[in-house]
XYZ file of C-alpha atoms in Angstrom:
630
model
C 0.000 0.000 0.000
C 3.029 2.376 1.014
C 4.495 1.676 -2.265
C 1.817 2.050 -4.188
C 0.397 5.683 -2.678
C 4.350 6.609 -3.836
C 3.769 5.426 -7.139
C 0.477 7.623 -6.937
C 2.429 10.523 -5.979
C 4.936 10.381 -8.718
C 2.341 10.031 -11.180
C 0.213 13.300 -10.144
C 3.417 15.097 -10.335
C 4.502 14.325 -13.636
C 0.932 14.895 -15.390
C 0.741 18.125 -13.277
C -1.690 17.263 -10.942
C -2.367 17.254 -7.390
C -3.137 14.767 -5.382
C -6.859 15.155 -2.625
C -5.965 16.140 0.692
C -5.895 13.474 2.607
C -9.518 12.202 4.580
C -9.448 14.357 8.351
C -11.682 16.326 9.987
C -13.605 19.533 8.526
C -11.701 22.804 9.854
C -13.229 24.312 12.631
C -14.669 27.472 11.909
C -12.879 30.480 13.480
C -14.444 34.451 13.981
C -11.444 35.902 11.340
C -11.873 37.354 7.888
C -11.371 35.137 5.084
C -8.300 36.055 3.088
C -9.506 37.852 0.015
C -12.913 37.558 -1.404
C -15.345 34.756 -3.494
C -16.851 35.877 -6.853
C -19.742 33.436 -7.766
C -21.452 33.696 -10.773
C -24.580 31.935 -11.420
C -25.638 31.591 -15.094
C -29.560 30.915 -15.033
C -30.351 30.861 -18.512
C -30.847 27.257 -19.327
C -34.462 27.284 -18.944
C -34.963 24.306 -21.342
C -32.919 21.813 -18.929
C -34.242 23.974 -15.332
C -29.798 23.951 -14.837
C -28.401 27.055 -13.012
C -24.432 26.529 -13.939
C -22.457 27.718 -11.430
C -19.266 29.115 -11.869
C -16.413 30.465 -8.361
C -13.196 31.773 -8.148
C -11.807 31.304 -4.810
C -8.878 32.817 -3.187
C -6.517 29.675 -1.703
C -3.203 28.965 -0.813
C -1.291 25.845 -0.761
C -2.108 22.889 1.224
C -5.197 21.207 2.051
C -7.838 22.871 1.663
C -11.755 21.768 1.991
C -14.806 23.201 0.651
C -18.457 23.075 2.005
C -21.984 22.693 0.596
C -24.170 24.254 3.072
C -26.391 21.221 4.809
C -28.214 23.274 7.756
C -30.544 25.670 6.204
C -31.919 28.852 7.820
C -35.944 28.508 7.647
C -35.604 24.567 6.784
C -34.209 24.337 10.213
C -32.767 20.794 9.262
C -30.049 19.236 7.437
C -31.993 19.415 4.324
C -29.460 21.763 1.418
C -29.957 19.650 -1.958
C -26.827 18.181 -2.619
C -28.447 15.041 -4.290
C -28.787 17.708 -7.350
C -24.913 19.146 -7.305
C -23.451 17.676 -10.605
C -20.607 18.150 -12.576
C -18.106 19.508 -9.989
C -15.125 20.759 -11.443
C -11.898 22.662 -9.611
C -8.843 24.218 -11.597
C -5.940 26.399 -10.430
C -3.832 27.923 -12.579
C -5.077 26.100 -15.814
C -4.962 22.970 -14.632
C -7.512 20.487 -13.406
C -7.420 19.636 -9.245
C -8.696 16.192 -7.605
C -11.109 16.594 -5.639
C -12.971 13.765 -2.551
C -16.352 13.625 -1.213
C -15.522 13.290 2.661
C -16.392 9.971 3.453
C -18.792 10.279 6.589
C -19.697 14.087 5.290
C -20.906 14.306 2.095
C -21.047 18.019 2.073
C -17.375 18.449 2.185
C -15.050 18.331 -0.267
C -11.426 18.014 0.143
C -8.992 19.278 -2.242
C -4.546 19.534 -1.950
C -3.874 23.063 -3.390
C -0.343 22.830 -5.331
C 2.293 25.262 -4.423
C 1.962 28.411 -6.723
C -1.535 28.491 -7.026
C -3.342 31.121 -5.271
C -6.612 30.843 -6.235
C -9.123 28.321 -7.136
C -12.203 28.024 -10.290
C -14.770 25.731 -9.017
C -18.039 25.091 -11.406
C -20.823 22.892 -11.009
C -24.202 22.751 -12.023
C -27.046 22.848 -9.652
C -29.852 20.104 -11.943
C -32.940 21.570 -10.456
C -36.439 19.695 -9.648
C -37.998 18.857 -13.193
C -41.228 17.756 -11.601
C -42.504 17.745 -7.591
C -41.807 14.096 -7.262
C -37.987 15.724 -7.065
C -38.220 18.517 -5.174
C -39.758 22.101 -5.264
C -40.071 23.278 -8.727
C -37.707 26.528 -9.075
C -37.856 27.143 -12.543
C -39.951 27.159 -15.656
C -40.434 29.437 -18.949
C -41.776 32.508 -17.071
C -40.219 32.542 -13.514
C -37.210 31.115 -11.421
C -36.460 31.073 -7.848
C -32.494 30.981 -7.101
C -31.840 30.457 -3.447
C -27.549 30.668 -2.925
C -27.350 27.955 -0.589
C -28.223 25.877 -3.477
C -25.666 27.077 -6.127
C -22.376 27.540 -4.257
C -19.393 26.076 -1.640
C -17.494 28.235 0.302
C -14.016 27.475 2.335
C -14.242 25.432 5.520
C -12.570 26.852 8.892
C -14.289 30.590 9.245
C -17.642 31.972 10.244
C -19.837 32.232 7.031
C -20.216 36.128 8.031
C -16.380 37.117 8.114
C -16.459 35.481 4.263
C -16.402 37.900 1.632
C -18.694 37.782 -1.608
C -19.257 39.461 -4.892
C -22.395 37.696 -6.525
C -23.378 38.223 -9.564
C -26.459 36.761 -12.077
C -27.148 36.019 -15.895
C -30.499 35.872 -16.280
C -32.976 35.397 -19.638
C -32.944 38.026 -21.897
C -35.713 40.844 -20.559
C -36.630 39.278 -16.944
C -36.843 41.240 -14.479
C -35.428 40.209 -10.947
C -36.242 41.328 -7.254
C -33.336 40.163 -4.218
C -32.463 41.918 -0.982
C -28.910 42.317 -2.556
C -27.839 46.054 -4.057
C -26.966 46.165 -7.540
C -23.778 46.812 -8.526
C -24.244 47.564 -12.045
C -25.092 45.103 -15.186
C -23.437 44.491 -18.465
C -26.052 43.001 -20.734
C -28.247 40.394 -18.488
C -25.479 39.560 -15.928
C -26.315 41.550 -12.908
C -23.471 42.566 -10.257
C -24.087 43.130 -6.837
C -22.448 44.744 -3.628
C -20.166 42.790 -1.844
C -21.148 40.671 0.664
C -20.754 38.125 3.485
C -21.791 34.622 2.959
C -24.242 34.608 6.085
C -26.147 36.984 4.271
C -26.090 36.213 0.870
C -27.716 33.416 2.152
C -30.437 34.892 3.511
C -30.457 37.217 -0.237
C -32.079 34.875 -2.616
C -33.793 35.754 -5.758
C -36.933 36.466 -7.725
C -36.766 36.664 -10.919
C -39.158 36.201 -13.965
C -40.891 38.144 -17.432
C -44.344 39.328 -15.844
C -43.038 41.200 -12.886
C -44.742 44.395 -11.061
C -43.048 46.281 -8.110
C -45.386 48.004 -5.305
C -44.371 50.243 -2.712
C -45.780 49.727 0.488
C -45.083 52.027 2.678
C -44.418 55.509 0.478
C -42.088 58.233 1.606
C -40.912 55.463 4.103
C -37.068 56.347 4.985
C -36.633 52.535 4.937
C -38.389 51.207 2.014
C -40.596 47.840 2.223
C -41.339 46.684 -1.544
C -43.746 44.047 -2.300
C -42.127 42.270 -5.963
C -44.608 39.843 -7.744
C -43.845 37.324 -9.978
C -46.571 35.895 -12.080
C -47.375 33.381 -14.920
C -49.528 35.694 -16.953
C -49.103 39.580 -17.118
C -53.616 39.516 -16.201
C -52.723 37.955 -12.784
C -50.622 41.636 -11.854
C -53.890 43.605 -11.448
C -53.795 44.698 -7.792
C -57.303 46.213 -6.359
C -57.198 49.337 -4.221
C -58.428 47.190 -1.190
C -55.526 44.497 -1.635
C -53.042 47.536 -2.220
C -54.525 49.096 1.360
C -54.480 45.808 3.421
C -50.569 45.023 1.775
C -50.046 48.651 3.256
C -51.845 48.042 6.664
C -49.861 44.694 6.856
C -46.500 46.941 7.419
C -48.100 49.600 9.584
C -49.576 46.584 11.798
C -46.332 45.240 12.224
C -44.250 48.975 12.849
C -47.094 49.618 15.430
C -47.075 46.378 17.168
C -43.075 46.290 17.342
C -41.979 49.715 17.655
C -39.055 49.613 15.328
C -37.564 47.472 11.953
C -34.564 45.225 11.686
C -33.595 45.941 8.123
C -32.125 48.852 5.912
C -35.134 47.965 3.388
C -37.244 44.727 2.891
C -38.314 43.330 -0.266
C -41.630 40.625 -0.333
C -40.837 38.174 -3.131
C -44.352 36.663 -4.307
C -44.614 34.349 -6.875
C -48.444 33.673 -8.822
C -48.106 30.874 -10.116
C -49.436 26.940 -10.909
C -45.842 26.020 -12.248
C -43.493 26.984 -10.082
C -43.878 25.413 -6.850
C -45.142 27.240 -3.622
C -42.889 28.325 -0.552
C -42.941 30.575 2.281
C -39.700 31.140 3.818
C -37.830 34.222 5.855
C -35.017 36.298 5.696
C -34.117 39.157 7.243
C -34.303 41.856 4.482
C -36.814 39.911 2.258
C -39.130 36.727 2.367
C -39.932 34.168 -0.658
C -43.762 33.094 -0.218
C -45.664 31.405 -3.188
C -49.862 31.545 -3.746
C -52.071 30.896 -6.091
C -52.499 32.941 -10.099
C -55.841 34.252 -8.205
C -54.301 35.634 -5.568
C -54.972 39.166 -6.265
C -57.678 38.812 -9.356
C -59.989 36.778 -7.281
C -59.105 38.930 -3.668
C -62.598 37.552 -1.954
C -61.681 34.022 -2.932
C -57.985 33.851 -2.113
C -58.168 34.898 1.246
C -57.048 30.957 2.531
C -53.285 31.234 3.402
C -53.584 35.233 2.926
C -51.838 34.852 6.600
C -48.632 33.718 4.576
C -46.999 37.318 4.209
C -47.912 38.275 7.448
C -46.057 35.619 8.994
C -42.929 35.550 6.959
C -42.455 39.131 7.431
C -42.947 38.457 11.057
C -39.764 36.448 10.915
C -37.651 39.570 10.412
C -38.002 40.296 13.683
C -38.897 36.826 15.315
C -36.415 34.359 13.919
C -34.296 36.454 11.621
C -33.400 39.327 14.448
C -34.210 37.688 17.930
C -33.274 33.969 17.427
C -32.685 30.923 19.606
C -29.402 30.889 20.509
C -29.162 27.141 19.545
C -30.575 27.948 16.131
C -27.561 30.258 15.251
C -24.346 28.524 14.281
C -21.482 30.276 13.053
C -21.556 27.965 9.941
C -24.112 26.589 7.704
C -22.322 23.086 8.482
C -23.168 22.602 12.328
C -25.704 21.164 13.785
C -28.749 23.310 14.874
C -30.468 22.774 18.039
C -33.713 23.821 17.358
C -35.735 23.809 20.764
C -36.691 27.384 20.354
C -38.551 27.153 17.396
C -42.038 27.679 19.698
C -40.799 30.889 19.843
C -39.698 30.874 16.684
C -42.493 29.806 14.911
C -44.830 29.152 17.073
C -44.948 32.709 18.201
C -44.859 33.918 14.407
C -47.807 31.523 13.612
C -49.379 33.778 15.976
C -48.501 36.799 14.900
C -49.061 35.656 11.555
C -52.893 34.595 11.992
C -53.754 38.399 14.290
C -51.733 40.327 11.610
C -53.760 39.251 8.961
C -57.000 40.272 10.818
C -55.540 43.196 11.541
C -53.931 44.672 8.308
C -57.501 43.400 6.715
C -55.919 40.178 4.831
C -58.887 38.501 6.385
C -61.818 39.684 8.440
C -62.474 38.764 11.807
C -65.152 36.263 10.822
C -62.318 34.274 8.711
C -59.476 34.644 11.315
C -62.087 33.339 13.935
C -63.012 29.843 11.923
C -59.267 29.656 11.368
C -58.864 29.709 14.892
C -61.792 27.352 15.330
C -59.840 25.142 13.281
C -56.780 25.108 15.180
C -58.160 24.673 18.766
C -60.591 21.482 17.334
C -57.301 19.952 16.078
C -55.903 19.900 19.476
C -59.267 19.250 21.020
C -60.081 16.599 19.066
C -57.387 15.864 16.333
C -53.802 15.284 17.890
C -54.567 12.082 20.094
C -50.331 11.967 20.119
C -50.750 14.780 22.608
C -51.213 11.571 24.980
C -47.616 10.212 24.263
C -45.414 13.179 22.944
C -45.423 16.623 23.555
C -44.778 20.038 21.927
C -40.883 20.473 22.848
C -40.450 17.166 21.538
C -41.592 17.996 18.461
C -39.029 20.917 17.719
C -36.808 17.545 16.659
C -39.180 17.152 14.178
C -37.511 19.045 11.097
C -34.356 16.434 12.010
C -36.586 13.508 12.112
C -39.071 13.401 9.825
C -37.851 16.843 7.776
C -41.315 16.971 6.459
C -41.140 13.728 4.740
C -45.299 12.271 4.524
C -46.255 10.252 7.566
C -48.984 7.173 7.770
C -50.489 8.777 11.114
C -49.596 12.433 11.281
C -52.329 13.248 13.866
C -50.486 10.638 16.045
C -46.973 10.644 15.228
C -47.061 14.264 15.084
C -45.316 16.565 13.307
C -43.769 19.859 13.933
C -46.572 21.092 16.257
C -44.237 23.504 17.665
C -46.173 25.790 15.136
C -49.777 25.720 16.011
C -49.741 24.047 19.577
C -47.033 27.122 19.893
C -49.255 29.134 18.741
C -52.156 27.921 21.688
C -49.786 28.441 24.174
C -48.910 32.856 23.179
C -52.923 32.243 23.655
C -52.281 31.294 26.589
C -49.492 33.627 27.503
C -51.953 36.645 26.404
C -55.073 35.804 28.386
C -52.902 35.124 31.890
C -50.812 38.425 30.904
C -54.524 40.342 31.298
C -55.841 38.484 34.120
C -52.798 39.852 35.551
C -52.220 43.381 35.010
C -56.512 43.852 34.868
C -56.192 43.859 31.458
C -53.696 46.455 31.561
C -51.165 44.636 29.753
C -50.898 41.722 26.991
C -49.028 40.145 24.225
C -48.529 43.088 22.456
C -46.612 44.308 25.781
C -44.029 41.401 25.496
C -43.726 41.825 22.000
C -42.290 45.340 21.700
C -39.874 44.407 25.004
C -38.952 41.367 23.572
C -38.386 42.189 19.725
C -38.925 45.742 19.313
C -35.388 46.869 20.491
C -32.432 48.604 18.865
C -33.878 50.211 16.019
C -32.817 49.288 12.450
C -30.134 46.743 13.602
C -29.816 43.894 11.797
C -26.962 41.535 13.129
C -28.188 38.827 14.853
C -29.671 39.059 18.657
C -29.894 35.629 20.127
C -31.854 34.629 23.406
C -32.378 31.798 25.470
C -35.538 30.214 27.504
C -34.987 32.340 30.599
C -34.779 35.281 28.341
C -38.551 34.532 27.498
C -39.515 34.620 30.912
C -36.989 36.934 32.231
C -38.955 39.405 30.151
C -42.343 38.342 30.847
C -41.454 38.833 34.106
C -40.560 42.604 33.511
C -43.907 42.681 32.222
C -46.012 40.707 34.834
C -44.754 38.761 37.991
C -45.760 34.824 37.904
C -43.914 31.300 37.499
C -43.885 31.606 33.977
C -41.468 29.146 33.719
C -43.705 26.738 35.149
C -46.998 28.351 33.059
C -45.100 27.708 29.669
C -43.342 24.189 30.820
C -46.757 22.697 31.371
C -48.204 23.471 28.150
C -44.531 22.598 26.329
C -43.456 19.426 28.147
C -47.115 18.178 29.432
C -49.996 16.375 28.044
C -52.379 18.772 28.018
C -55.328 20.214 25.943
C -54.021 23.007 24.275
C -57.573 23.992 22.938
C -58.257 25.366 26.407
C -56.294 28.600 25.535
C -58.807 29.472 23.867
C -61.349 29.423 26.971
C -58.582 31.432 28.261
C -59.492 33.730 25.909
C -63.469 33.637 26.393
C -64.366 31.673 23.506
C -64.881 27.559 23.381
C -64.610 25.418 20.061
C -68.263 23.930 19.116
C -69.189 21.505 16.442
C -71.910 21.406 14.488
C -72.817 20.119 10.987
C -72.851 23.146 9.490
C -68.657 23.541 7.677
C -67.454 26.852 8.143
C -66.154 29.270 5.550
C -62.519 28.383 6.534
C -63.355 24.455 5.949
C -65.196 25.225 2.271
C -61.905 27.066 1.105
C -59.889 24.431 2.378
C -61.913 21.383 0.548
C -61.919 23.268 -2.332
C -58.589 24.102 -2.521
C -57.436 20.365 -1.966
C -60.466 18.423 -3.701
C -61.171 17.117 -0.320
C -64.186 16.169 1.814
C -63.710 16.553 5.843
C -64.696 14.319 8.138
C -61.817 14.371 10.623
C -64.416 15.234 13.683
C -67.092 13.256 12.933
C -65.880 9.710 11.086
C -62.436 10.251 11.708
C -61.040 11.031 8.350
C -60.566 13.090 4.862
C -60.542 11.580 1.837
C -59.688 12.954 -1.859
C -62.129 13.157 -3.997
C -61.234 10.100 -5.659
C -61.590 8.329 -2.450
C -57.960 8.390 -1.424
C -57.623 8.452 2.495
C -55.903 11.945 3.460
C -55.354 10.653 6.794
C -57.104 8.709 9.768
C -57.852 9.729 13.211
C -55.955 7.483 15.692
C -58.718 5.644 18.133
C -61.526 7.388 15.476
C -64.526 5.343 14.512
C -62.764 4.895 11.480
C -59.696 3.601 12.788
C -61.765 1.814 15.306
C -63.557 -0.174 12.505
C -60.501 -1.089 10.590
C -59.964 2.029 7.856
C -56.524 2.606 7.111
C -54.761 5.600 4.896
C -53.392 3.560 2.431
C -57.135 2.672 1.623
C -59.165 3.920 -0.894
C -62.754 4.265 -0.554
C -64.669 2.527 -3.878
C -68.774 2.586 -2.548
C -70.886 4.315 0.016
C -73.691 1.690 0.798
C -73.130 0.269 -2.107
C -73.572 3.233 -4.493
C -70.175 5.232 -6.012
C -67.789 7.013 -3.678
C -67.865 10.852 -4.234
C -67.814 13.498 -0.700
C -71.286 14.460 -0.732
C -72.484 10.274 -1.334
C -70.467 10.143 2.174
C -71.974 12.997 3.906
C -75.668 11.885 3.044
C -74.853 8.447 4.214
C -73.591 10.074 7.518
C -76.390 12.166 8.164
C -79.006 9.424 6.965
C -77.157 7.457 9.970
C -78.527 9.661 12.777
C -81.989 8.119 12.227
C -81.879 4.972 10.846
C -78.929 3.729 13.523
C -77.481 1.411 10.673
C -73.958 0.847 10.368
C -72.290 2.940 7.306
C -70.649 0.309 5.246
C -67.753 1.563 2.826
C -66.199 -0.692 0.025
C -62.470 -0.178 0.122
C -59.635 -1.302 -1.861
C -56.777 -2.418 -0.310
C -53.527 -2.896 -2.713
C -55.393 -5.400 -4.772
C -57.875 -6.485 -2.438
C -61.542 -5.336 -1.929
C -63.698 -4.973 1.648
C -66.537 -4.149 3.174
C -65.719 -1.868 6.427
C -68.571 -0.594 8.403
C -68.643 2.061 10.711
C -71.335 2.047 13.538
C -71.052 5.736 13.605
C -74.526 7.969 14.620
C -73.345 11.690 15.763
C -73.813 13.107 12.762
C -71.342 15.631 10.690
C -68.841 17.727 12.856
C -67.236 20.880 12.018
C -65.257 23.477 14.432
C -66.503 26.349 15.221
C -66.055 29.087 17.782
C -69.043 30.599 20.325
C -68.456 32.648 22.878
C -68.275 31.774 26.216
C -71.323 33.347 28.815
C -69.989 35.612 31.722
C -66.096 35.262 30.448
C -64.423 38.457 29.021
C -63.331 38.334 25.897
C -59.697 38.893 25.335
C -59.932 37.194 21.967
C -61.646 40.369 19.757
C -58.932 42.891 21.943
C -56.103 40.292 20.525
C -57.303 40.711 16.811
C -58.543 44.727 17.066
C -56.401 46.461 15.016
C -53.660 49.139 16.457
């Protein structure tokens, strides 16, 4: 073996090559400035193929030397960056082609022996984007692309991503227009140039870009500008209506009023319209990238499901972005995240997300409350793995399952930390009330606790005992012991609500919120009554745990065929359900199961169920003060 790695040796060094650095450990990152600065250049023109080619010069010097693909991504909060679709790696210095090896228990390293003389490094590759779901989020087609950095470019291991100097720069189609959080730097042609700077935030400065594009100011004669950029698939879908211009407007006044002061020197909203290109919602500090549907602003009193979208991503800029777990910060995007914190995180956002809304006028108070009855049924009635896990657990979630589809979601869970977090600020609100006489509330914690240092926007990271540490400032009590019970127990989150002076009721009447929601996924609801929703094919959704369905042997990898022996379709089901409250006969449904066919019959009599919320008699209510406007 000795002789042979000799033989190696002498062989690189007569064809002019070098040979990988040997396998060791990734560098640990140090807190120093990079020595001299990365140009990437991202050529996003091959829309035929959905390839963004990616071209870096790197400043090296001899000796090993190891590049990283970034693996823990901001917003993803797992160890979820694509490399599966990194192809075509190629590294030169001075002319001549460099080996290259895939560390062997990290495959988002590469190692690489720099020769002597060379002092800086071209690495290309080509970043083979999703060409259907199946693969991935869909992030570009003939009218619009999404380019996200993390996806098209390494940077050298052993210093914080932030003391890592960038110039970026863009070739995009001939005549699209583009929208980033990045400054321009000038253009020659279609290649656009932009300001220098560090890899943390370039990161967090992806991309828009696309041929039907319109640009709206929202807050005019604003010293720090906050743009709203929209990306569609037709130029019809661009027409904005004076009320969805005013409640886009409200949406940033909301937020300046609740908060007190911005994080950012501007912030750009990057919306795509579009059936093509695949949805998203995910923060940054200066901008967001959220996805809806071509009718978003055409059909404004249809869209309003997932209006809430904006409100919470912006949220993030000062929630997640600004003020973030301390855990969640790493000084590279190559270290584990802890991500404990993301009730805060998110779950307080998800909050924020659903009053904002109300209170900017994305929705009215009649949708935000059947939202709202929504959420408190599914912890009522629909999350029987409240009995075995509990919210902090499932801040592990984005590591375990990273959003992967599960056979029991309602009792393997998965990342409640969003909506049971959400229960709990509920919570947090209505004691916060009761305490001060109503003198104080959320909105109290949230300027303390977020709405500091004006304009900043480094990164301010807190801890648990920060949380209460400031809710204590705001009202005496054991709120570690108030927010430990509702994260670490088994309890019914739904009861914030009662906190709150209203109780979730079901009748068999759906709501508004559940209509939009069946329509928009051609699906019928029966999670509170049966157990269940199915497609409207008859595909099982998912099943209750301990339901009447699951009780009478339904599964979700069935599909249902016939409804008392006549054709599945939704409303064949939902006769046959209400037809049961009289005649006390069993509902029988044919199913197909892989290739086998069964009767299953449900001896179910209650009638349909759907959430709603009613007020509760001699309670205040704290609820309509939490969604009033500011």
């Amino acid at each position: 073996m000795k002789n042979s790695a000799v033989a190696a040796a002498v062989l690189s060094a007569m064809l002019g090559l070098a040979l990988p650095a040997a396998q060791a450990d990734v560098p640990a990152p140090v807190d120093k400035a990079y020595p001299g600065t990365l140009k990437v250049n991202v050529d996003a023109t091959d829309l035929a193929h959905r390839i963004f080619e990616v071209h870096e010069t790197i400043p090296v010097k001899p000796g090993a030397f190891t590049l990283l693909y970034p693996q823990w991504i901001p917003g993803h909060h797992s160890p979820t960056g694509p490399i599966d679709k990194v192809a075509g790696i190629e590294i030169t210095g001075n002319g001549k082609t460099l080996t290259w090896e895939r560390d062997a228990g990290n495959v988002y390293a590469f190692h690489i022996n720099i020769p002597e003389g060379v002092s800086e490094i071209k690495v290309s590759f080509k970043f083979l984007s999703p060409q259907n779901r199946d693969q991935g989020r869909v992030v570009m087609t003939p009218e619009m692309l999404n380019l996200q950095w993390n996806a098209v470019s390494m940077y050298p291991a052993g210093h914080y991503t932030r003391q890592i100097k960038v110039e970026p720069s863009v070739t995009l189609p001939k005549g699209w227009h583009f929208a980033t959080a990045l400054e321009e730097d000038g253009h020659k042609g279609s290649t656009y140039s932009f300001k220098t700077i560090d890899y943390e935030n370039l990161v967090d400065s992806p991309m828009f870009a696309g041929l039907y594009y319109k640009r709206i100011d929202l807050d005019p004669g604003a010293k720090t500008p906050v743009h709203l950029n929209v990306f569609a698939d037709q130029a019809k879908d661009l027409k904005v209506s004076p009320e969805a211009l005013k409640a886009h407007r409200q949406l940033v006044q909301q937020m300046y009023k609740l908060y007190g002061a911005h994080h950012y020197n501007h912030y750009d909203f990057l919306l795509s319209l579009s059936d093509k290109m695949s949805g998203i919602g995910l923060e940054h500090h200066r901008s967001s990238e959220d996805g809806a549907s071509p009718n978003y602003f055409t059909e404004w009193d249809k869209s309003w499901l997932g209006r809430d979208l904006l409100a919470h991503e912006f949220n993030h800029s000062w929630d997640g972005k600004y003020r973030r777990p301390e855990k969640l910060w790493t000084p590279t995007f190559n270290q584990v995240k802890r991500d404990h914190g993301l009730w805060v995180y998110e779950g307080q956002t998800q909050f924020w997300g659903y009053v904002v809304a109300e209170r900017s006028g994305l929705w009215d108070k009649k949708q935000a409350l059947d939202m709202l009855a929504l959420l408190g049924a599914t912890y009522d009635k629909g999350r029987p793995g409240m009995k075995w896990r509990n919210i902090w657990d499932t801040t592990n979630d984005p590591t375990i399952a990273q959003r992967a589809p599960l056979a029991y979601r309602n009792y393997q869970m998965s990342e409640d930390y969003y909506q049971g977090g959400q229960l709990i600020w509920y919570a947090v609100d209505a004691k916060l009330r009761k305490l001060s006489g109503d003198k104080k509330s959320i909105n109290n914690f949230a300027k303390a606790f977020f709405g500091v240092h004006p304009g900043a926007w480094n990164i301010n990271t807190f801890s648990f005992d920060d949380v209460v540490n400031t809710l204590n400032g705001i009202e005496k009590y054991d709120w570690a012991k108030f927010l430990n019970a509702r994260l670490k127990g088994h309890v019914n989150l739904s009861d914030s609500l009662k906190d709150q002076g209203w109780k979730v009721v079901y009748n068999d009447k759906p709501s508004d919120a559940v209509k939009a929601i069946e329509g928009r996924y051609k699906a019928t609801d029966f999670t509170y009554s049966l157990g269940f929703s199915v497609s409207k094919k008859g595909t099982m959704r998912d099943v209750v745990w301990d339901s009447p369905a699951f009780n009478a042997g339904l599964g979700p990898s069935m599909t249902i065929v016939a409804v008392n022996g006549t054709e599945f379709s939704g409303d064949t089901l939902k006769d046959a359900v209400t037809a049961a409250t009289k005649n006390k006969a069993p509902i029988e449904l044919l199913v197909k199961s892989f290739d086998k066919y069964e009767t299953i019959k449900i001896d179910y009599h209650a009638g349909l169920k759907y959430p709603h919320l009613e007020r509760i008699k001699g309670t205040k209510d704290y609820l309509s003060q939490v969604l009033k406007p500011l």
